[in-house]
Amino acid sequence: MEQHILTSEQIQAYGQWLQEEERSATTKEKYLREVNRFATRQGNQPVTRHAAIAWKEHLLAAHMAPTTINAALSALNSLFRFLGWNDFRAKFLKIQRSPFRDSSKELTRPDYHRLVSTAQERGQTRLALLMETICATGIRVGEVQYITVEAAKCGKVDIRLKGKSRVILLPSKLCRKLLKYAKKQKTISGEIFLTKNGKPINRRQIWLEMKNVCHWAGVEPDKVFPHNLRHLFATVFYCATRDIVKLADLLGHSSIETTRIYLKTSGAEHQRQLDGLGLVL
């Protein structure tokens, strides 16, 4: 029986394949990290279906969150698919989705206002404008690179990512603020959100700056991360329009089912809605 030994050359080829498939840099980094973790544990032992199951059990024993385990298995299964080792693919954990969002991690509009105003008061103009830009458009943090001087001038952003393209309109007030900031930074063209060295700001730096300002704003750190600004945009937009199809287009979702996840209310909000029905006499 042929033995399947996972080599560094195969992992390198897999990384190249992910790039050719136009996976985002973040996805590529995450998948390679998980694959390398498996490879380190596997060593020179042949890869088998039992080895994949043992890896899954190892992740469970580490008390990782089910979604984190499934993300790790997704990376490994993707590698097996690339190598043609389809018989080794591990089954995902079955997760029953909660109908509510965890209120302790739900960023509210008042939270958002405090974060932006605090950043401005502390002289963190770039961070304040960055948070406004993500929250006012619903873009992913990885799409900040498409916010350019040219986009602010024409009032729209053409985002091309993950093999898909969509156009996002920018609020007029946001365009004025972006152009004013770019002018102050002497940015004539191209990306607006840059570091002091003129390089594009990365997602980790954005995350760290947001975590830092949440202390001064009095907002729980668990609520503060870039993706929650996207969730807030989705919630506010849907409450204003009740148009989930248009919202899915704006968020760049292929399925409305994905968009529905963004519209979960907290248990407390659902409780208020039930109490407001007046069906208990």
CSV table of C-alpha atoms in Angstrom, one decimal:
chain,number,residue,atom,x,y,z
A,1,MET,CA,0.0,0.0,0.0
A,2,GLU,CA,1.3,3.4,-0.9
A,3,GLN,CA,2.3,5.6,2.0
A,4,HIS,CA,1.4,9.3,2.0
A,5,ILE,CA,4.1,11.3,3.7
A,6,LEU,CA,3.4,15.1,4.0
A,7,THR,CA,6.5,17.1,2.9
A,8,SER,CA,7.4,20.8,3.1
A,9,GLU,CA,7.5,20.9,-0.7
A,10,GLN,CA,3.9,19.7,-0.9
A,11,ILE,CA,2.9,22.4,1.7
A,12,GLN,CA,4.7,25.0,-0.3
A,13,ALA,CA,3.0,23.9,-3.5
A,14,TYR,CA,-0.3,24.1,-1.7
A,15,GLY,CA,0.4,27.7,-0.6
A,16,GLN,CA,1.1,28.5,-4.3
A,17,TRP,CA,-2.2,26.9,-5.3
A,18,LEU,CA,-4.1,28.9,-2.7
A,19,GLN,CA,-2.6,32.1,-4.2
A,20,GLU,CA,-3.6,30.9,-7.8
A,21,GLU,CA,-7.1,30.3,-6.5
A,22,GLU,CA,-7.1,34.0,-5.5
A,23,ARG,CA,-7.6,33.2,-1.8
A,24,SER,CA,-7.1,36.3,0.4
A,25,ALA,CA,-3.7,36.7,2.0
A,26,THR,CA,-5.4,36.2,5.4
A,27,THR,CA,-7.0,32.9,4.3
A,28,LYS,CA,-3.7,31.7,2.9
A,29,GLU,CA,-1.8,32.6,6.1
A,30,LYS,CA,-4.5,30.9,8.3
A,31,TYR,CA,-4.7,27.7,6.2
A,32,LEU,CA,-0.9,27.3,6.0
A,33,ARG,CA,-0.6,27.9,9.7
A,34,GLU,CA,-3.1,25.1,10.5
A,35,VAL,CA,-1.5,22.7,7.9
A,36,ASN,CA,1.9,23.3,9.4
A,37,ARG,CA,0.6,22.6,12.9
A,38,PHE,CA,-0.7,19.3,11.6
A,39,ALA,CA,2.5,18.5,9.8
A,40,THR,CA,4.6,19.2,12.9
A,41,ARG,CA,2.6,16.8,15.0
A,42,GLN,CA,2.6,14.2,12.2
A,43,GLY,CA,6.3,14.3,11.7
A,44,ASN,CA,7.5,11.6,9.2
A,45,GLN,CA,4.5,9.3,10.0
A,46,PRO,CA,2.3,8.4,7.0
A,47,VAL,CA,-0.9,10.4,6.7
A,48,THR,CA,-4.0,8.3,7.0
A,49,ARG,CA,-7.6,8.9,7.8
A,50,HIS,CA,-6.9,7.7,11.3
A,51,ALA,CA,-4.3,10.5,11.6
A,52,ALA,CA,-6.8,13.1,10.5
A,53,ILE,CA,-9.3,11.8,13.1
A,54,ALA,CA,-6.5,11.8,15.7
A,55,TRP,CA,-5.8,15.5,14.9
A,56,LYS,CA,-9.5,16.3,15.3
A,57,GLU,CA,-9.5,14.6,18.7
A,58,HIS,CA,-6.3,16.4,19.7
A,59,LEU,CA,-8.0,19.8,18.9
A,60,LEU,CA,-11.0,18.7,21.0
A,61,ALA,CA,-8.8,17.7,23.9
A,62,ALA,CA,-7.3,21.2,23.8
A,63,HIS,CA,-10.8,22.6,24.5
A,64,MET,CA,-10.8,24.8,21.4
A,65,ALA,CA,-14.1,26.4,20.3
A,66,PRO,CA,-16.0,24.2,17.8
A,67,THR,CA,-15.8,26.9,15.2
A,68,THR,CA,-12.0,27.1,15.7
A,69,ILE,CA,-11.8,23.3,15.3
A,70,ASN,CA,-13.8,23.4,12.1
A,71,ALA,CA,-11.7,26.1,10.7
A,72,ALA,CA,-8.6,24.0,11.3
A,73,LEU,CA,-10.3,20.9,9.7
A,74,SER,CA,-11.3,23.1,6.8
A,75,ALA,CA,-7.6,24.0,6.1
A,76,LEU,CA,-6.5,20.3,6.4
A,77,ASN,CA,-9.3,19.1,4.1
A,78,SER,CA,-8.4,21.7,1.6
A,79,LEU,CA,-4.8,20.4,1.6
A,80,PHE,CA,-6.0,16.8,1.1
A,81,ARG,CA,-8.2,17.9,-1.7
A,82,PHE,CA,-5.3,19.6,-3.4
A,83,LEU,CA,-3.1,16.5,-3.0
A,84,GLY,CA,-5.9,14.2,-4.1
A,85,TRP,CA,-6.0,12.5,-0.7
A,86,ASN,CA,-9.8,12.8,-0.5
A,87,ASP,CA,-10.2,9.6,1.6
A,88,PHE,CA,-8.4,11.2,4.5
A,89,ARG,CA,-10.8,14.2,4.9
A,90,ALA,CA,-12.2,14.7,8.4
A,91,LYS,CA,-15.8,15.4,9.2
A,92,PHE,CA,-16.7,18.7,10.7
A,93,LEU,CA,-18.2,19.1,14.1
A,94,LYS,CA,-21.9,19.7,14.0
A,95,ILE,CA,-22.7,23.1,15.4
A,96,GLN,CA,-26.3,24.1,16.2
A,97,ARG,CA,-26.4,27.8,15.6
A,98,SER,CA,-27.7,30.0,18.4
A,99,PRO,CA,-30.6,32.2,17.3
A,100,PHE,CA,-29.2,35.0,19.4
A,101,ARG,CA,-25.9,37.0,19.5
A,102,ASP,CA,-23.9,37.1,22.7
A,103,SER,CA,-24.8,40.4,24.1
A,104,SER,CA,-21.4,40.7,25.8
A,105,LYS,CA,-19.8,40.8,22.4
A,106,GLU,CA,-22.4,42.9,20.6
A,107,LEU,CA,-21.1,46.4,19.6
A,108,THR,CA,-23.9,48.9,20.0
A,109,ARG,CA,-24.3,52.3,18.3
A,110,PRO,CA,-23.4,54.2,21.6
A,111,ASP,CA,-20.3,52.0,21.9
A,112,TYR,CA,-19.3,52.9,18.4
A,113,HIS,CA,-19.9,56.6,19.0
A,114,ARG,CA,-17.7,56.5,22.1
A,115,LEU,CA,-14.9,54.7,20.3
A,116,VAL,CA,-14.8,57.3,17.5
A,117,SER,CA,-15.1,60.3,19.7
A,118,THR,CA,-12.5,59.0,22.1
A,119,ALA,CA,-10.1,58.3,19.2
A,120,GLN,CA,-10.6,61.9,18.0
A,121,GLU,CA,-10.1,63.4,21.4
A,122,ARG,CA,-6.9,61.4,21.8
A,123,GLY,CA,-5.5,62.7,18.5
A,124,GLN,CA,-5.9,59.4,16.7
A,125,THR,CA,-7.5,60.9,13.7
A,126,ARG,CA,-6.6,58.0,11.3
A,127,LEU,CA,-8.1,55.4,13.6
A,128,ALA,CA,-11.3,57.5,14.1
A,129,LEU,CA,-11.8,57.9,10.4
A,130,LEU,CA,-10.9,54.3,9.7
A,131,MET,CA,-13.6,53.1,12.1
A,132,GLU,CA,-16.1,55.4,10.5
A,133,THR,CA,-15.2,54.2,7.1
A,134,ILE,CA,-15.6,50.5,7.9
A,135,CYS,CA,-18.8,51.1,9.9
A,136,ALA,CA,-20.4,53.5,7.3
A,137,THR,CA,-19.7,51.1,4.3
A,138,GLY,CA,-19.7,47.6,5.8
A,139,ILE,CA,-16.4,46.7,4.1
A,140,ARG,CA,-14.1,44.0,5.5
A,141,VAL,CA,-10.9,45.1,7.2
A,142,GLY,CA,-9.0,43.5,4.3
A,143,GLU,CA,-10.8,45.8,1.9
A,144,VAL,CA,-9.5,49.0,3.5
A,145,GLN,CA,-6.9,49.0,0.8
A,146,TYR,CA,-9.5,50.0,-1.8
A,147,ILE,CA,-10.3,53.2,0.0
A,148,THR,CA,-8.3,55.5,-2.2
A,149,VAL,CA,-8.2,59.2,-3.0
A,150,GLU,CA,-9.7,58.4,-6.4
A,151,ALA,CA,-12.5,56.4,-4.8
A,152,ALA,CA,-13.3,59.3,-2.4
A,153,LYS,CA,-13.4,61.7,-5.4
A,154,CYS,CA,-15.9,59.7,-7.4
A,155,GLY,CA,-17.9,58.5,-4.3
A,156,LYS,CA,-17.6,54.8,-5.0
A,157,VAL,CA,-15.3,51.9,-4.4
A,158,ASP,CA,-14.7,49.0,-6.9
A,159,ILE,CA,-13.7,46.1,-4.7
A,160,ARG,CA,-12.2,43.0,-6.3
A,161,LEU,CA,-11.4,40.3,-3.9
A,162,LYS,CA,-11.7,36.5,-3.7
A,163,GLY,CA,-12.5,36.3,-7.4
A,164,LYS,CA,-15.6,38.6,-7.0
A,165,SER,CA,-16.2,42.2,-7.7
A,166,ARG,CA,-18.7,44.6,-6.2
A,167,VAL,CA,-19.2,48.4,-6.1
A,168,ILE,CA,-19.7,50.2,-2.8
A,169,LEU,CA,-21.1,53.7,-2.7
A,170,LEU,CA,-19.5,56.1,-0.2
A,171,PRO,CA,-21.6,58.5,1.9
A,172,SER,CA,-20.9,62.1,0.8
A,173,LYS,CA,-19.9,63.2,4.2
A,174,LEU,CA,-17.4,60.4,4.4
A,175,CYS,CA,-15.9,61.3,1.1
A,176,ARG,CA,-15.3,64.9,2.3
A,177,LYS,CA,-13.7,63.7,5.5
A,178,LEU,CA,-11.5,61.2,3.6
A,179,LEU,CA,-10.3,63.8,1.1
A,180,LYS,CA,-9.6,66.3,3.9
A,181,TYR,CA,-7.6,63.7,5.7
A,182,ALA,CA,-5.7,62.7,2.6
A,183,LYS,CA,-4.9,66.4,1.8
A,184,LYS,CA,-3.5,66.9,5.4
A,185,GLN,CA,-1.4,63.8,5.0
A,186,LYS,CA,-0.2,65.0,1.6
A,187,THR,CA,-1.6,61.9,-0.1
A,188,ILE,CA,-2.2,62.9,-3.7
A,189,SER,CA,-3.4,59.5,-5.0
A,190,GLY,CA,-3.7,55.8,-4.0
A,191,GLU,CA,-4.5,54.3,-0.7
A,192,ILE,CA,-5.6,56.8,2.1
A,193,PHE,CA,-4.9,54.8,5.2
A,194,LEU,CA,-1.1,54.5,5.5
A,195,THR,CA,1.4,54.2,8.2
A,196,LYS,CA,4.0,56.9,9.0
A,197,ASN,CA,6.4,55.1,6.6
A,198,GLY,CA,3.9,55.4,3.8
A,199,LYS,CA,3.0,51.7,3.8
A,200,PRO,CA,-0.6,50.4,3.8
A,201,ILE,CA,-1.9,49.8,7.4
A,202,ASN,CA,-2.4,46.1,8.1
A,203,ARG,CA,-5.3,44.4,9.9
A,204,ARG,CA,-3.2,43.6,13.0
A,205,GLN,CA,-2.3,47.2,13.5
A,206,ILE,CA,-5.9,48.2,13.1
A,207,TRP,CA,-6.9,45.6,15.6
A,208,LEU,CA,-4.3,46.7,18.1
A,209,GLU,CA,-5.2,50.4,17.9
A,210,MET,CA,-8.9,49.6,18.4
A,211,LYS,CA,-8.2,47.4,21.4
A,212,ASN,CA,-6.1,50.3,22.9
A,213,VAL,CA,-8.7,53.0,22.4
A,214,CYS,CA,-11.5,50.8,23.9
A,215,HIS,CA,-9.9,51.2,27.4
A,216,TRP,CA,-10.2,55.0,27.2
A,217,ALA,CA,-13.7,54.8,25.7
A,218,GLY,CA,-15.0,52.6,28.4
A,219,VAL,CA,-16.1,49.9,26.0
A,220,GLU,CA,-15.6,46.2,26.8
A,221,PRO,CA,-12.6,44.9,24.8
A,222,ASP,CA,-14.5,41.7,23.8
A,223,LYS,CA,-16.8,44.0,21.8
A,224,VAL,CA,-14.0,45.8,20.0
A,225,PHE,CA,-12.6,44.4,16.8
A,226,PRO,CA,-12.9,45.5,13.1
A,227,HIS,CA,-15.4,42.8,12.0
A,228,ASN,CA,-17.9,44.0,14.7
A,229,LEU,CA,-18.1,47.4,12.9
A,230,ARG,CA,-19.2,45.5,9.8
A,231,HIS,CA,-21.9,43.7,11.9
A,232,LEU,CA,-23.1,47.1,13.2
A,233,PHE,CA,-23.4,48.4,9.6
A,234,ALA,CA,-25.5,45.4,8.7
A,235,THR,CA,-27.8,45.8,11.6
A,236,VAL,CA,-28.3,49.5,11.1
A,237,PHE,CA,-28.8,49.2,7.4
A,238,TYR,CA,-31.3,46.4,7.7
A,239,CYS,CA,-33.3,48.2,10.4
A,240,ALA,CA,-33.5,51.2,8.0
A,241,THR,CA,-34.3,49.4,4.8
A,242,ARG,CA,-35.5,45.9,5.6
A,243,ASP,CA,-33.8,44.8,2.4
A,244,ILE,CA,-31.7,41.7,3.1
A,245,VAL,CA,-31.0,41.1,-0.6
A,246,LYS,CA,-29.4,44.5,-1.1
A,247,LEU,CA,-27.6,44.1,2.2
A,248,ALA,CA,-26.1,40.8,1.0
A,249,ASP,CA,-24.9,42.6,-2.2
A,250,LEU,CA,-23.3,45.4,-0.1
A,251,LEU,CA,-21.5,42.9,2.2
A,252,GLY,CA,-20.3,40.8,-0.7
A,253,HIS,CA,-22.2,37.6,0.4
A,254,SER,CA,-22.9,34.9,-2.1
A,255,SER,CA,-25.7,33.6,0.1
A,256,ILE,CA,-28.4,35.4,2.0
A,257,GLU,CA,-28.0,32.7,4.7
A,258,THR,CA,-24.6,34.2,5.5
A,259,THR,CA,-26.2,37.7,5.7
A,260,ARG,CA,-28.8,36.4,8.2
A,261,ILE,CA,-26.0,35.5,10.6
A,262,TYR,CA,-25.2,39.2,10.7
A,263,LEU,CA,-28.7,40.2,11.7
A,264,LYS,CA,-29.0,38.1,14.8
A,265,THR,CA,-30.3,40.1,17.7
A,266,SER,CA,-29.1,39.6,21.3
A,267,GLY,CA,-31.2,37.6,23.7
A,268,ALA,CA,-32.0,40.8,25.6
A,269,GLU,CA,-33.3,42.5,22.4
A,270,HIS,CA,-35.4,39.4,21.6
A,271,GLN,CA,-36.8,39.5,25.1
A,272,ARG,CA,-37.9,43.1,24.6
A,273,GLN,CA,-39.5,42.2,21.3
A,274,LEU,CA,-41.5,39.4,23.0
A,275,ASP,CA,-42.6,41.6,25.9
A,276,GLY,CA,-43.7,44.2,23.4
A,277,LEU,CA,-46.1,41.8,21.7
A,278,GLY,CA,-48.6,42.1,24.5
A,279,LEU,CA,-49.8,38.6,24.2
A,280,VAL,CA,-49.8,37.9,27.9
A,281,LEU,CA,-53.1,39.3,29.3
